[in-house]
Amino acid sequence: MLGMAVDMLGSQLFMLGMAVDMLGSQLFMLGMAVDMLGSQLFILGLAVDMLGSQLFILGLAVDTLGSQLFMLGCPHFRTKNSTTYQILSI
């Protein structure tokens, strides 16, 4: 009788161990999925950062072009004594 009770207790503990093991496996897979999502979000953030850098460089180029066009159109910079006129006449 005592042996049967110990056997049943052992079976219950074995099934509890299996359930905990399965829960651990599920949590591990969930952790892996979240890690992969984090990696994808990191790559997306990096791509957006690179796009922002490119837009900044483009804005800087357009700003420089606008300054040059302003200097070309401004009468003060078109005088023969100005440095801009001498540079542009080369």
Coordinates of N, CA and C in Angstrom, one line a residue:
M1 N 0.8 -1.2 0.0 CA 0.0 0.0 0.0 C 0.9 1.3 0.0
L2 N 1.9 1.3 0.9 CA 2.8 2.4 0.9 C 3.6 2.6 -0.4
G3 N 4.0 1.4 -1.0 CA 4.7 1.5 -2.2 C 3.9 2.0 -3.3
M4 N 2.6 1.7 -3.4 CA 1.7 2.2 -4.4 C 1.5 3.7 -4.2
A5 N 1.4 4.2 -3.0 CA 1.2 5.6 -2.7 C 2.5 6.4 -3.2
V6 N 3.7 5.8 -2.9 CA 4.9 6.5 -3.3 C 5.0 6.5 -4.8
D7 N 4.6 5.4 -5.5 CA 4.6 5.3 -6.9 C 3.7 6.4 -7.5
M8 N 2.5 6.5 -7.0 CA 1.6 7.6 -7.5 C 2.1 9.0 -7.3
L9 N 2.8 9.2 -6.1 CA 3.4 10.5 -5.9 C 4.5 10.7 -6.9
G10 N 5.3 9.7 -7.2 CA 6.4 9.8 -8.2 C 5.8 10.2 -9.5
S11 N 4.7 9.5 -9.9 CA 4.1 9.8 -11.2 C 3.6 11.2 -11.3
Q12 N 3.0 11.7 -10.2 CA 2.5 13.1 -10.2 C 3.6 14.1 -10.3
L13 N 4.7 13.8 -9.6 CA 5.9 14.7 -9.7 C 6.5 14.7 -11.1
F14 N 6.5 13.5 -11.7 CA 7.0 13.4 -13.0 C 6.2 14.2 -14.0
M15 N 4.8 14.1 -13.9 CA 4.0 14.9 -14.8 C 4.1 16.4 -14.5
L16 N 4.3 16.8 -13.3 CA 4.5 18.2 -12.9 C 5.8 18.6 -13.6
G17 N 6.8 17.8 -13.5 CA 8.1 18.2 -14.1 C 8.0 18.3 -15.6
M18 N 7.3 17.4 -16.2 CA 7.1 17.5 -17.7 C 6.3 18.8 -18.0
A19 N 5.3 19.2 -17.2 CA 4.5 20.4 -17.5 C 5.4 21.7 -17.3
V20 N 6.3 21.7 -16.3 CA 7.2 22.8 -16.1 C 8.2 22.9 -17.2
D21 N 8.7 21.7 -17.7 CA 9.6 21.6 -18.8 C 9.0 22.2 -20.1
M22 N 7.7 21.8 -20.3 CA 7.0 22.3 -21.5 C 6.8 23.9 -21.4
L23 N 6.5 24.3 -20.2 CA 6.3 25.8 -20.0 C 7.7 26.5 -20.3
G24 N 8.7 25.9 -19.8 CA 10.1 26.5 -20.0 C 10.4 26.6 -21.5
S25 N 10.1 25.5 -22.2 CA 10.3 25.5 -23.7 C 9.5 26.6 -24.4
Q26 N 8.2 26.7 -24.0 CA 7.4 27.8 -24.6 C 7.9 29.2 -24.3
L27 N 8.3 29.4 -23.0 CA 8.9 30.7 -22.7 C 10.2 31.0 -23.4
F28 N 11.0 29.9 -23.6 CA 12.2 30.1 -24.4 C 11.9 30.5 -25.9
M29 N 10.9 29.8 -26.5 CA 10.5 30.2 -27.8 C 10.0 31.6 -27.9
L30 N 9.2 32.0 -26.9 CA 8.7 33.3 -26.8 C 9.8 34.3 -26.7
G31 N 10.8 34.0 -25.9 CA 12.0 34.9 -25.8 C 12.7 35.0 -27.1
M32 N 12.8 33.9 -27.8 CA 13.5 34.0 -29.1 C 12.7 34.8 -30.1
A33 N 11.4 34.7 -30.1 CA 10.6 35.5 -31.0 C 10.7 37.0 -30.7
V34 N 10.7 37.3 -29.4 CA 10.9 38.7 -29.0 C 12.3 39.2 -29.4
D35 N 13.3 38.4 -29.2 CA 14.6 38.8 -29.6 C 14.7 39.0 -31.1
M36 N 14.1 38.2 -31.9 CA 14.1 38.4 -33.4 C 13.4 39.7 -33.7
L37 N 12.2 40.0 -33.0 CA 11.5 41.2 -33.3 C 12.4 42.4 -32.9
G38 N 13.1 42.3 -31.8 CA 14.0 43.4 -31.4 C 15.1 43.6 -32.4
S39 N 15.6 42.5 -33.0 CA 16.6 42.7 -34.0 C 16.0 43.4 -35.3
Q40 N 14.8 43.0 -35.6 CA 14.2 43.6 -36.8 C 13.9 45.1 -36.6
L41 N 13.5 45.4 -35.4 CA 13.3 46.8 -35.0 C 14.6 47.6 -35.0
F42 N 15.6 47.0 -34.6 CA 16.9 47.6 -34.6 C 17.4 48.0 -36.0
I43 N 17.2 47.0 -36.9 CA 17.6 47.2 -38.3 C 16.7 48.2 -38.9
L44 N 15.4 48.2 -38.6 CA 14.5 49.3 -39.1 C 14.9 50.7 -38.6
G45 N 15.3 50.8 -37.3 CA 15.8 52.0 -36.8 C 17.0 52.5 -37.5
L46 N 17.9 51.6 -37.7 CA 19.2 51.9 -38.4 C 18.9 52.4 -39.8
A47 N 18.0 51.8 -40.5 CA 17.6 52.2 -41.9 C 17.0 53.6 -41.9
V48 N 16.1 53.9 -40.9 CA 15.5 55.2 -40.8 C 16.6 56.3 -40.4
D49 N 17.5 55.9 -39.6 CA 18.6 56.8 -39.2 C 19.4 57.1 -40.4
M50 N 19.7 56.1 -41.2 CA 20.5 56.4 -42.5 C 19.7 57.2 -43.4
L51 N 18.4 57.0 -43.5 CA 17.6 57.9 -44.4 C 17.6 59.3 -43.9
G52 N 17.5 59.5 -42.6 CA 17.6 60.8 -42.0 C 18.9 61.5 -42.4
S53 N 20.0 60.7 -42.3 CA 21.3 61.3 -42.6 C 21.4 61.7 -44.1
Q54 N 20.8 60.9 -45.0 CA 20.8 61.3 -46.4 C 20.0 62.5 -46.6
L55 N 18.8 62.6 -46.0 CA 18.0 63.8 -46.1 C 18.7 65.0 -45.6
F56 N 19.5 64.9 -44.5 CA 20.2 66.0 -43.9 C 21.2 66.5 -45.0
I57 N 22.0 65.5 -45.6 CA 23.0 65.9 -46.5 C 22.4 66.5 -47.8
L58 N 21.2 66.0 -48.2 CA 20.5 66.6 -49.3 C 20.1 68.0 -49.0
G59 N 19.5 68.2 -47.8 CA 19.1 69.6 -47.3 C 20.3 70.5 -47.3
L60 N 21.4 70.0 -46.8 CA 22.6 70.9 -46.8 C 23.1 71.3 -48.2
A61 N 23.0 70.3 -49.1 CA 23.4 70.6 -50.5 C 22.4 71.7 -51.1
V62 N 21.1 71.5 -50.9 CA 20.1 72.5 -51.4 C 20.3 73.8 -50.8
D63 N 20.6 73.9 -49.5 CA 20.9 75.1 -48.8 C 22.1 75.8 -49.4
T64 N 23.2 75.1 -49.7 CA 24.4 75.6 -50.3 C 24.1 76.1 -51.7
L65 N 23.3 75.4 -52.4 CA 22.9 75.8 -53.8 C 22.1 77.1 -53.7
G66 N 21.2 77.2 -52.7 CA 20.4 78.4 -52.6 C 21.3 79.6 -52.2
S67 N 22.3 79.4 -51.4 CA 23.2 80.5 -51.0 C 23.9 81.0 -52.2
Q68 N 24.4 80.0 -53.0 CA 25.2 80.4 -54.3 C 24.3 81.1 -55.3
L69 N 23.0 80.7 -55.4 CA 22.1 81.4 -56.3 C 21.8 82.8 -55.8
F70 N 21.7 82.9 -54.5 CA 21.4 84.2 -53.9 C 22.6 85.2 -54.2
M71 N 23.8 84.6 -54.0 CA 25.0 85.5 -54.3 C 25.1 85.9 -55.7
L72 N 24.7 85.0 -56.6 CA 24.7 85.3 -58.0 C 23.7 86.4 -58.4
G73 N 22.5 86.3 -57.7 CA 21.5 87.3 -58.0 C 21.6 88.6 -57.3
C74 N 22.3 88.7 -56.2 CA 22.4 89.9 -55.4 C 23.4 90.9 -56.1
P75 N 23.0 92.1 -56.3 CA 23.9 93.1 -57.0 C 25.2 93.4 -56.3
H76 N 25.2 93.3 -55.0 CA 26.4 93.6 -54.2 C 27.5 92.6 -54.6
F77 N 27.1 91.3 -54.8 CA 28.1 90.3 -55.1 C 28.5 90.3 -56.6
R78 N 27.8 91.0 -57.4 CA 28.2 91.0 -58.8 C 29.1 92.1 -59.2
T79 N 29.5 93.0 -58.2 CA 30.5 94.0 -58.5 C 31.9 93.4 -58.8
K80 N 32.6 94.1 -59.6 CA 33.9 93.6 -60.0 C 34.9 93.5 -58.9
N81 N 34.7 94.2 -57.8 CA 35.6 94.2 -56.7 C 35.3 93.1 -55.7
S82 N 34.2 92.4 -55.8 CA 33.8 91.4 -54.8 C 34.6 90.1 -55.0
T83 N 34.8 89.4 -54.0 CA 35.5 88.1 -54.0 C 34.7 87.1 -54.8
T84 N 33.4 87.1 -54.6 CA 32.5 86.2 -55.2 C 32.6 86.4 -56.8
Y85 N 32.6 87.6 -57.2 CA 32.7 87.9 -58.7 C 34.0 87.4 -59.2
Q86 N 35.1 87.6 -58.5 CA 36.4 87.1 -59.0 C 36.4 85.6 -59.0
I87 N 35.8 85.0 -58.0 CA 35.8 83.5 -58.0 C 35.0 83.0 -59.2
L88 N 33.8 83.6 -59.4 CA 32.9 83.1 -60.4 C 33.4 83.4 -61.8
S89 N 34.3 84.4 -62.0 CA 34.8 84.8 -63.3 C 36.0 83.9 -63.7
I90 N 36.4 83.0 -62.8 CA 37.6 82.2 -63.2 C 37.2 81.2 -64.2

